[in-house]
Short mmCIF file of C-alpha atoms and ligand atoms in Angstrom, two decimals:
data_model
loop_
_atom_site.label_atom_id
_atom_site.label_comp_id
_atom_site.label_asym_id
_atom_site.label_seq_id
_atom_site.Cartn_x
_atom_site.Cartn_y
_atom_site.Cartn_z
CA MET A 1 0.16 0.18 0.13
CA ASP A 2 3.05 2.27 0.68
CA THR A 3 4.23 2.19 -2.47
CA VAL A 4 0.64 2.73 -4.22
CA LEU A 5 0.23 5.90 -1.91
CA SER A 6 3.70 7.29 -2.85
CA TYR A 7 2.86 6.93 -6.13
CA ILE A 8 -0.46 8.64 -6.27
CA GLU A 9 1.57 11.44 -4.15
CA SER A 10 4.05 11.82 -6.61
CA ASN A 11 1.89 11.79 -9.49
CA LYS A 12 -0.58 14.49 -8.39
CA GLU A 13 0.15 17.40 -11.36
CA ARG A 14 -0.13 14.64 -14.35
CA TYR A 15 -3.63 13.68 -12.75
CA LEU A 16 -4.60 17.23 -13.15
CA ARG A 17 -3.36 17.47 -16.63
CA GLU A 18 -5.13 14.35 -17.67
CA LEU A 19 -8.22 15.27 -15.71
CA THR A 20 -8.21 18.85 -17.60
CA ASP A 21 -8.04 16.97 -20.95
CA LEU A 22 -10.93 14.72 -20.04
CA LEU A 23 -12.74 17.90 -19.02
CA ALA A 24 -12.00 19.53 -22.03
CA ILE A 25 -14.55 17.27 -24.27
CA PRO A 26 -17.79 18.72 -24.72
CA SER A 27 -19.91 15.80 -23.80
CA VAL A 28 -23.39 17.38 -23.27
CA SER A 29 -25.45 14.06 -23.69
CA THR A 30 -28.95 16.55 -24.40
CA ASN A 31 -27.18 18.08 -27.32
CA LYS A 32 -27.77 16.90 -30.91
CA GLU A 33 -24.36 18.73 -31.98
CA ASN A 34 -22.46 16.89 -29.27
CA VAL A 35 -22.92 13.69 -30.87
CA GLN A 36 -19.55 13.15 -32.38
CA ASP A 37 -18.07 14.77 -28.79
CA MET A 38 -20.02 11.97 -27.07
CA GLN A 39 -18.24 9.46 -29.16
CA ARG A 40 -14.63 11.13 -28.72
CA CYS A 41 -15.60 11.18 -24.64
CA ALA A 42 -16.38 7.49 -25.00
CA GLN A 43 -13.08 6.63 -26.79
CA TRP A 44 -11.12 8.92 -24.36
CA VAL A 45 -12.57 7.15 -21.30
CA ALA A 46 -11.86 3.53 -22.86
CA ASP A 47 -8.31 4.65 -24.00
CA GLN A 48 -7.48 5.90 -20.58
CA MET A 49 -9.00 2.53 -19.08
CA ARG A 50 -6.59 0.70 -21.99
CA SER A 51 -3.36 2.76 -20.78
CA ILE A 52 -3.76 2.17 -16.98
CA GLY A 53 -4.01 -1.57 -17.58
CA LEU A 54 -7.85 -2.51 -17.59
CA GLN A 55 -8.98 -5.35 -19.80
CA ASN A 56 -11.56 -6.30 -21.82
CA VAL A 57 -12.19 -3.04 -22.66
CA GLN A 58 -15.20 -2.35 -25.06
CA ILE A 59 -17.16 0.59 -26.03
CA PHE A 60 -20.99 -0.33 -26.37
CA PRO A 61 -23.16 1.34 -28.88
CA THR A 62 -26.64 1.91 -27.63
CA ALA A 63 -29.67 3.58 -29.42
CA GLY A 64 -28.43 6.77 -27.16
CA HIS A 65 -24.87 7.39 -26.38
CA PRO A 66 -22.35 4.50 -26.17
CA ILE A 67 -21.38 2.66 -22.60
CA VAL A 68 -18.07 1.87 -22.10
CA TYR A 69 -16.74 -1.23 -20.31
CA SER A 70 -13.53 -2.46 -18.59
CA GLU A 71 -12.43 -4.98 -16.21
CA TRP A 72 -9.63 -6.22 -14.05
CA LEU A 73 -10.44 -9.99 -12.97
CA GLY A 74 -6.87 -10.83 -11.60
CA ALA A 75 -7.86 -11.27 -8.01
CA ALA A 76 -9.22 -14.79 -7.68
CA GLY A 77 -11.01 -15.34 -4.58
CA LYS A 78 -11.80 -11.56 -3.95
CA PRO A 79 -14.59 -9.62 -3.91
CA THR A 80 -15.80 -7.95 -7.64
CA VAL A 81 -16.58 -4.02 -7.18
CA LEU A 82 -18.81 -2.96 -10.24
CA LEU A 83 -17.80 0.74 -10.45
CA TYR A 84 -20.64 2.82 -11.95
CA GLY A 85 -20.40 6.85 -13.32
CA HIS A 86 -21.29 8.75 -16.27
CA TYR A 87 -18.79 10.90 -18.72
CA ASP A 88 -21.71 13.14 -19.97
CA VAL A 89 -22.04 16.38 -18.72
CA GLN A 90 -25.27 18.97 -18.28
CA PRO A 91 -25.72 21.87 -20.73
CA VAL A 92 -23.47 24.93 -19.74
CA GLU A 93 -25.65 27.55 -20.37
CA PRO A 94 -25.83 30.51 -19.45
CA LEU A 95 -22.52 30.97 -20.69
CA GLU A 96 -22.18 34.39 -19.08
CA LEU A 97 -22.47 33.23 -15.64
CA TRP A 98 -19.29 31.26 -15.62
CA THR A 99 -16.08 32.77 -14.65
CA SER A 100 -13.66 30.54 -16.64
CA PRO A 101 -14.82 28.83 -19.51
CA PRO A 102 -16.73 25.89 -18.91
CA PHE A 103 -14.37 23.35 -20.93
CA GLN A 104 -11.29 24.74 -19.58
CA ALA A 105 -10.42 23.78 -16.42
CA THR A 106 -9.23 26.34 -14.09
CA VAL A 107 -7.74 26.23 -10.87
CA ARG A 108 -8.92 29.12 -8.51
CA GLY A 109 -8.20 28.67 -5.10
CA ASP A 110 -8.70 25.35 -3.99
CA ASN A 111 -10.92 24.22 -6.59
CA LEU A 112 -10.91 22.91 -10.11
CA TYR A 113 -13.45 24.74 -12.12
CA ALA A 114 -15.16 22.89 -15.23
CA ARG A 115 -18.50 21.48 -16.27
CA GLY A 116 -18.08 17.69 -14.62
CA ALA A 117 -15.25 18.65 -12.37
CA ALA A 118 -17.59 17.17 -9.80
CA ASP A 119 -20.35 15.43 -11.94
CA ASP A 120 -19.02 13.13 -12.41
CA LYS A 121 -15.69 13.41 -14.87
CA GLY A 122 -13.73 13.94 -11.85
CA GLN A 123 -15.31 11.42 -9.70
CA VAL A 124 -15.00 8.67 -12.23
CA PHE A 125 -11.33 9.90 -13.17
CA LEU A 126 -9.97 9.70 -9.50
CA HIS A 127 -10.76 5.66 -9.34
CA LEU A 128 -9.36 5.40 -12.50
CA LYS A 129 -6.07 6.86 -11.17
CA SER A 130 -6.21 4.45 -7.68
CA ILE A 131 -6.49 1.54 -10.14
CA GLU A 132 -3.35 2.71 -11.95
CA ALA A 133 -1.70 3.22 -8.91
CA PHE A 134 -2.22 -0.45 -8.05
CA LEU A 135 -1.47 -1.84 -11.51
CA ARG A 136 1.70 0.42 -12.33
CA ASN A 137 3.02 -1.01 -8.85
CA GLY A 138 3.04 -4.62 -8.75
CA GLY A 139 0.67 -5.32 -10.98
CA VAL A 140 -2.27 -6.08 -9.08
CA LEU A 141 -5.48 -4.74 -7.66
CA PRO A 142 -6.72 -6.26 -4.04
CA VAL A 143 -10.15 -6.62 -5.79
CA ASN A 144 -11.48 -7.54 -8.84
CA ILE A 145 -13.12 -4.50 -10.94
CA LYS A 146 -15.73 -4.09 -13.67
CA MET A 147 -16.11 -0.60 -14.61
CA LEU A 148 -19.60 0.68 -16.42
CA ILE A 149 -19.53 4.38 -17.77
CA GLU A 150 -22.46 5.68 -19.07
CA GLY A 151 -23.00 8.82 -21.61
CA GLU A 152 -26.95 9.46 -20.62
CA GLU A 153 -27.35 10.13 -17.00
CA GLU A 154 -27.92 13.40 -17.22
CA ILE A 155 -31.22 12.59 -20.01
CA GLY A 156 -32.43 10.14 -17.67
CA SER A 157 -30.02 6.84 -18.32
CA GLU A 158 -32.56 5.87 -20.81
CA HIS A 159 -30.72 2.93 -22.67
CA LEU A 160 -28.86 1.61 -18.90
CA GLU A 161 -31.67 -0.52 -17.39
CA LYS A 162 -31.65 -2.76 -20.69
CA PHE A 163 -28.02 -2.92 -20.99
CA VAL A 164 -27.50 -4.29 -17.59
CA ALA A 165 -30.59 -6.46 -17.58
CA ASP A 166 -29.11 -8.09 -21.02
CA LYS A 167 -25.59 -7.94 -19.78
CA LYS A 168 -26.20 -9.78 -16.34
CA ASP A 169 -23.31 -12.08 -16.52
CA LEU A 170 -20.89 -9.83 -17.90
CA LEU A 171 -22.03 -7.34 -14.87
CA LYS A 172 -21.82 -10.25 -12.02
CA ALA A 173 -20.12 -8.55 -9.01
CA ASP A 174 -20.53 -8.49 -4.74
CA LEU A 175 -21.34 -4.66 -4.94
CA VAL A 176 -21.67 -1.72 -6.78
CA LEU A 177 -19.63 1.53 -6.28
CA ILE A 178 -20.75 5.01 -7.38
CA SER A 179 -18.90 7.96 -6.76
CA ASP A 180 -21.72 10.54 -8.02
CA SER A 181 -22.61 12.42 -4.89
CA SER A 182 -21.33 15.10 -2.30
CA MET A 183 -20.18 14.87 1.16
CA PHE A 184 -22.26 16.53 4.00
CA ALA A 185 -19.88 19.63 3.50
CA ARG A 186 -16.27 20.67 2.88
CA GLY A 187 -13.93 18.80 5.29
CA VAL A 188 -16.64 16.75 6.30
CA PRO A 189 -16.46 13.11 4.66
CA SER A 190 -19.32 11.41 4.68
CA ILE A 191 -20.99 7.84 3.24
CA CYS A 192 -24.45 8.08 2.03
CA TYR A 193 -26.27 4.68 2.45
CA GLY A 194 -29.89 5.67 2.08
CA LEU A 195 -31.90 6.95 -0.67
CA ARG A 196 -35.47 7.92 -0.61
CA GLY A 197 -38.17 6.77 -3.35
CA LEU A 198 -41.28 7.94 -4.70
CA ALA A 199 -44.43 7.41 -5.75
CA TYR A 200 -46.22 10.63 -7.88
CA MET A 201 -50.05 11.05 -8.38
CA GLN A 202 -52.65 13.01 -9.78
CA ILE A 203 -56.06 13.87 -8.53
CA ASP A 204 -59.01 15.18 -10.50
CA LEU A 205 -62.20 16.19 -9.45
CA VAL A 206 -65.16 17.12 -11.45
CA GLY A 207 -68.02 18.84 -10.13
CA PRO A 208 -70.89 20.26 -12.58
CA ASN A 209 -70.45 19.39 -16.03
CA ARG A 210 -69.71 23.09 -16.84
CA ASP A 211 -68.69 26.21 -15.30
CA LEU A 212 -71.21 28.09 -13.56
CA HIS A 213 -71.76 31.58 -12.83
CA SER A 214 -71.25 31.98 -8.96
CA GLY A 215 -74.21 34.43 -8.84
CA SER A 216 -76.68 32.42 -10.45
CA PHE A 217 -75.20 28.65 -8.95
CA GLY A 218 -73.12 29.34 -5.80
CA GLY A 219 -74.85 28.12 -3.04
CA THR A 220 -76.38 24.93 -4.98
CA VAL A 221 -73.50 22.91 -5.63
CA HIS A 222 -70.03 22.11 -4.26
CA ASN A 223 -67.06 24.03 -5.68
CA PRO A 224 -64.58 21.29 -6.80
CA ILE A 225 -61.65 23.72 -5.71
CA GLN A 226 -63.50 23.48 -1.95
CA ALA A 227 -63.80 19.95 -2.22
CA LEU A 228 -60.10 19.54 -3.60
CA THR A 229 -58.36 21.48 -0.79
CA GLU A 230 -60.89 19.95 2.05
CA ILE A 231 -59.25 16.31 0.65
CA ILE A 232 -55.74 17.76 0.66
CA ALA A 233 -56.40 19.43 4.17
CA GLN A 234 -56.79 15.98 5.62
CA LEU A 235 -53.82 14.32 4.39
CA HIS A 236 -51.56 15.28 7.28
CA ASP A 237 -52.86 15.28 11.35
CA LYS A 238 -52.05 18.07 13.15
CA HIS A 239 -48.76 16.86 14.33
CA GLY A 240 -47.37 16.42 10.69
CA ARG A 241 -48.39 12.72 10.32
CA VAL A 242 -49.79 11.74 7.03
CA THR A 243 -52.95 10.54 7.79
CA ILE A 244 -53.27 7.72 4.90
CA PRO A 245 -54.20 4.42 6.89
CA GLY A 246 -51.15 1.54 6.22
CA PHE A 247 -48.90 4.57 4.99
CA TYR A 248 -46.33 4.07 7.99
CA ARG A 249 -46.54 0.40 8.44
CA GLU A 250 -43.72 -0.97 5.80
CA VAL A 251 -41.39 1.49 7.00
CA LEU A 252 -37.81 0.39 8.45
CA PRO A 253 -37.44 2.36 12.23
CA LEU A 254 -34.45 4.52 12.61
CA THR A 255 -31.64 2.50 14.64
CA LYS A 256 -30.57 4.35 17.70
CA LYS A 257 -27.10 3.82 16.30
CA GLU A 258 -28.55 5.83 13.26
CA ARG A 259 -30.14 8.46 15.35
CA ALA A 260 -26.88 8.96 17.06
CA ALA A 261 -24.63 9.54 13.93
CA TYR A 262 -27.22 11.86 12.36
CA LYS A 263 -26.53 14.07 15.70
CA ARG A 264 -23.20 14.07 15.19
CA LEU A 265 -23.30 15.96 12.02
CA PRO A 266 -22.77 19.98 11.97
CA TRP A 267 -26.03 21.46 11.70
CA SER A 268 -28.40 24.14 12.75
CA ASP A 269 -31.95 24.31 12.27
CA LYS A 270 -31.81 27.67 13.00
CA LYS A 271 -29.81 28.50 10.08
CA TYR A 272 -31.62 26.25 7.88
CA ALA A 273 -34.65 28.21 8.64
CA LYS A 274 -33.25 31.49 7.80
CA ASP A 275 -31.36 30.25 4.72
CA LEU A 276 -34.95 29.03 3.30
CA GLY A 277 -36.73 32.19 4.40
CA VAL A 278 -39.32 30.35 6.71
CA LYS A 279 -40.13 31.82 10.24
CA GLN A 280 -40.40 28.08 11.21
CA LEU A 281 -39.79 24.60 10.25
CA TYR A 282 -42.60 21.97 9.39
CA GLY A 283 -42.50 18.21 9.55
CA GLU A 284 -43.45 15.07 11.58
CA LYS A 285 -43.39 15.32 15.30
CA GLY A 286 -40.76 13.52 16.95
CA PHE A 287 -38.06 13.57 14.34
CA THR A 288 -35.32 15.96 13.76
CA THR A 289 -34.89 17.70 10.36
CA LEU A 290 -32.44 15.59 9.01
CA GLU A 291 -34.29 12.24 10.10
CA ARG A 292 -37.23 13.73 8.12
CA VAL A 293 -35.65 14.47 5.07
CA TRP A 294 -33.61 11.43 5.10
CA ALA A 295 -35.47 8.55 6.72
CA ARG A 296 -39.09 9.39 7.18
CA PRO A 297 -41.97 9.40 4.29
CA THR A 298 -43.47 12.65 3.22
CA LEU A 299 -46.07 13.55 1.22
CA GLU A 300 -46.11 17.06 -0.54
CA CYS A 301 -49.01 18.86 -3.18
CA ASN A 302 -46.87 19.95 -5.87
CA GLY A 303 -49.10 21.75 -7.54
CA ILE A 304 -52.94 22.87 -7.75
CA TRP A 305 -55.23 24.45 -10.26
CA GLY A 306 -58.92 24.78 -11.56
CA GLY A 307 -60.99 27.83 -12.30
CA PHE A 308 -59.99 31.37 -13.14
CA THR A 309 -56.20 32.51 -12.20
CA GLY A 310 -56.04 35.32 -14.98
CA GLU A 311 -55.82 39.05 -14.27
CA GLY A 312 -59.11 40.71 -12.97
CA ALA A 313 -61.88 39.23 -11.79
CA LYS A 314 -64.14 36.33 -13.31
CA THR A 315 -66.87 34.97 -10.84
CA VAL A 316 -66.51 31.26 -12.47
CA LEU A 317 -68.03 28.49 -10.34
CA PRO A 318 -65.52 25.94 -11.69
CA SER A 319 -66.29 22.21 -13.13
CA ARG A 320 -63.18 20.70 -12.27
CA ALA A 321 -59.89 20.82 -9.87
CA SER A 322 -56.90 18.95 -9.97
CA ALA A 323 -53.55 18.53 -7.68
CA LYS A 324 -50.48 16.49 -8.21
CA VAL A 325 -49.18 15.33 -5.15
CA SER A 326 -45.82 13.14 -4.67
CA MET A 327 -44.92 11.07 -1.68
CA ARG A 328 -41.34 10.47 -0.51
CA LEU A 329 -40.72 6.91 0.41
CA VAL A 330 -38.22 4.99 2.79
CA PRO A 331 -37.07 1.59 2.92
CA ASN A 332 -39.33 -0.48 2.95
CA GLN A 333 -42.03 0.94 1.47
CA ARG A 334 -43.25 0.22 -2.03
CA SER A 335 -44.41 2.50 -4.46
CA THR A 336 -47.07 0.76 -6.04
CA LYS A 337 -48.49 -0.18 -2.98
CA VAL A 338 -48.34 3.21 -1.21
CA GLY A 339 -50.09 4.57 -4.68
CA LYS A 340 -52.99 1.84 -4.21
CA LEU A 341 -53.31 3.20 -0.40
CA PHE A 342 -53.22 6.76 -1.67
CA GLU A 343 -56.06 5.96 -4.14
CA SER A 344 -58.38 4.28 -1.89
CA TYR A 345 -57.87 7.07 0.74
CA ILE A 346 -58.90 9.78 -1.55
CA LYS A 347 -61.61 8.08 -2.65
CA ARG A 348 -62.98 7.11 0.36
CA ILE A 349 -62.78 10.81 2.16
CA ALA A 350 -63.81 12.25 -1.52
CA PRO A 351 -67.11 14.34 -0.66
CA LYS A 352 -70.01 12.54 -2.62
CA THR A 353 -70.49 15.95 -4.27
CA VAL A 354 -67.72 15.64 -6.81
CA SER A 355 -66.63 12.74 -8.90
CA VAL A 356 -62.65 11.77 -8.47
CA THR A 357 -60.07 10.28 -10.18
CA VAL A 358 -56.85 8.99 -9.21
CA ARG A 359 -53.72 7.79 -11.05
CA THR A 360 -50.21 7.33 -11.01
CA ILE A 361 -47.74 9.46 -12.60
CA HIS A 362 -44.68 7.65 -11.69
CA GLY A 363 -42.87 6.08 -9.33
CA GLY A 364 -39.62 4.93 -7.99
CA GLU A 365 -38.16 2.53 -5.29
CA PRO A 366 -36.35 3.75 -1.86
CA ALA A 367 -32.81 2.01 -1.13
CA ILE A 368 -30.63 1.54 1.60
CA THR A 369 -27.36 -0.37 1.95
CA PRO A 370 -27.05 -1.21 5.79
CA ILE A 371 -24.30 0.81 7.97
CA ASP A 372 -22.75 -2.46 8.84
CA SER A 373 -22.89 -4.08 6.08
CA PRO A 374 -18.88 -5.17 4.66
CA GLY A 375 -19.38 -2.48 1.63
CA VAL A 376 -20.28 0.73 3.70
CA GLN A 377 -17.96 0.01 6.52
CA ALA A 378 -15.00 -0.69 3.85
CA ALA A 379 -16.02 2.65 2.67
CA VAL A 380 -15.81 4.07 6.22
CA ALA A 381 -12.59 2.96 6.90
CA ALA A 382 -11.22 3.99 3.35
CA LEU A 383 -12.44 7.75 4.19
CA GLU A 384 -10.82 7.47 7.63
CA LYS A 385 -7.57 6.57 5.79
CA GLY A 386 -7.75 9.01 2.66
CA PHE A 387 -9.14 12.18 4.72
CA GLY A 388 -7.46 11.31 7.91
CA LYS A 389 -11.01 12.07 9.65
CA ASN A 390 -13.78 9.98 11.02
CA PRO A 391 -16.45 9.91 8.54
CA LEU A 392 -20.08 10.66 9.42
CA TYR A 393 -23.32 8.93 8.04
CA GLN A 394 -25.35 10.38 6.20
CA ARG A 395 -28.61 9.74 3.73
CA GLU A 396 -29.99 11.69 0.72
CA GLY A 397 -33.56 12.82 0.68
CA GLY A 398 -33.53 12.46 -3.26
CA SER A 399 -33.57 9.02 -5.81
CA ILE A 400 -30.92 7.85 -7.75
CA PRO A 401 -32.70 5.38 -9.76
CA ILE A 402 -29.90 3.52 -10.85
CA VAL A 403 -29.19 2.35 -7.50
CA VAL A 404 -32.44 0.64 -7.66
CA GLN A 405 -31.90 -1.07 -11.26
CA PHE A 406 -29.09 -2.58 -9.67
CA LYS A 407 -30.81 -4.13 -6.77
CA GLN A 408 -33.36 -5.44 -9.09
CA LEU A 409 -31.63 -6.58 -11.79
CA LEU A 410 -28.32 -7.95 -10.30
CA GLY A 411 -29.04 -8.12 -6.43
CA LEU A 412 -26.34 -5.92 -5.44
CA ASP A 413 -26.07 -3.49 -2.95
CA THR A 414 -24.49 0.41 -3.63
CA VAL A 415 -21.89 2.09 -1.88
CA LEU A 416 -21.93 5.73 -2.49
CA LEU A 417 -18.72 7.05 -2.07
CA GLY A 418 -19.40 10.56 -3.02
CA PHE A 419 -16.50 13.28 -2.96
CA GLY A 420 -18.29 16.29 -4.28
CA LEU A 421 -19.67 19.27 -1.99
CA PRO A 422 -22.93 20.36 -1.50
CA ASP A 423 -22.18 23.87 -2.91
CA GLU A 424 -20.62 22.38 -5.99
CA ASN A 425 -22.46 23.75 -8.33
CA SER A 426 -23.31 20.80 -10.30
CA HIS A 427 -26.05 21.18 -13.18
CA ALA A 428 -25.02 25.44 -12.78
CA PRO A 429 -22.31 27.81 -14.06
CA ASP A 430 -19.25 27.61 -12.18
CA GLU A 431 -19.43 23.91 -11.15
CA PHE A 432 -16.27 22.97 -9.60
CA LEU A 433 -14.17 19.92 -7.86
CA ASP A 434 -12.68 20.85 -4.22
CA LEU A 435 -8.78 19.62 -5.53
CA ASN A 436 -8.55 18.32 -1.83
CA ASN A 437 -11.39 15.96 -2.16
CA PHE A 438 -9.68 15.01 -5.68
CA TYR A 439 -6.46 13.85 -4.30
CA CYS A 440 -7.76 12.61 -1.06
CA GLY A 441 -10.80 10.89 -3.04
CA ILE A 442 -7.74 9.06 -4.84
CA LYS A 443 -6.53 7.73 -1.81
CA THR A 444 -9.61 6.84 -0.49
CA SER A 445 -10.43 4.71 -3.26
CA ALA A 446 -7.21 2.89 -3.17
CA HIS A 447 -7.93 2.15 0.71
CA PHE A 448 -11.26 0.94 -0.32
CA PHE A 449 -10.23 -1.40 -2.70
CA ASN A 450 -7.35 -2.64 -0.43
CA GLU A 451 -10.03 -2.91 2.88
CA LEU A 452 -12.93 -4.45 1.28
CA PRO A 453 -11.12 -8.18 0.91
CA HIS A 454 -10.96 -7.76 4.96
CA PHE A 455 -14.63 -6.84 5.80
CA MET A 456 -16.14 -9.24 3.08
CA ALA A 457 -14.09 -12.29 4.86
CA ALA A 458 -14.93 -11.23 8.26
CA ARG A 459 -18.39 -10.88 7.56
CA ARG A 460 -18.61 -14.74 5.87
CA LYS A 461 -17.02 -15.71 9.01
CA PRO A 462 -19.51 -16.89 11.42
ZN1 ZN B 1 -23.93 12.98 -11.92
#
């Protein structure tokens, strides 16, 4: 390990130059005019893989942008890590808000500024460099590696699911490693082990068969807008809990260890409320803010419409009213089941004065990799060594659909080892990667590969 680490230390400048080359390719997956650049970027990644000693390097065409694959399977009897990332980036507009050109990586202070620096080229590249450090110093890795780098993450990974389903044998592994997320804060390495899912619904209410004059008809029929808001007002109780019967039945309770871990994170409700411009925070009673956003399910009305919303006045008693409602789900809730509970509850509480339709717009499942699992424990040990600091545990309130696909299609848990920062401007002008996270990230990656076999072996022992 010492040779590997000193190799990393003495090659920092070259790493930065190479990453700058990768960041210079405008691989904006959503732009038609960048189709050739997408090909060029896939080729760059494949060439890089070959040059550091990865084998079976292949560029798989898809109906969209290509997927790059490679492997190193020389560690017989050792675990196999499936490393996923993406080489495509978000568009750069508005250009005038960039301090330096988005495809000319520029160092300012402790940061490297460029589109894709953090999301996700920089984070893919740091793993390539740790793999290189092993293969150039002794020629072996402590684990087997399979790398899967796609070009359509920023446009919904449209062709990835089919690829993974078709290539189950090729992608066989023990766990998935993804570096495409952020740490809790600068200087606070953290490991994300849980994601929320989603059930997105629409409610449509119809009252009278046409819009009515509120003077001639007001007082005779139930206004659908009023009926709809009456329904929505019943979806939470006075403790901020969702009232749908059975909604919390499958919810995995927070463990003592988790609650203690969240308390250690640097956090201030006051600061958070001030930043959001609200006088007071709101949410389910009995849980802290971080617990509510990471480990508790929620229900939000995302939009509501009906009647007259133009300028001036129109005394209409509308025929229809609608709302979009989304529910964030936590392990072990299932989106279809929660969707059904929602639908039957809405139908039950809807007044007889209107007719109601409920439909599902889309859904996604929550995911969790237990904190005592060998993958998470290896990541914790790696962060500790790579950053010289005890990492903290966190979850994420949002979703990463690919994590659920890997679980469903390959049966694999994912370790999310993020080296970005919450304020890194991914998807915005002046995206940057903290250079300390970049260099410590390379070392952390090396430590992760080195530690994983020990934690996996310890798990196997009775
Ligand atoms: Zn990303």
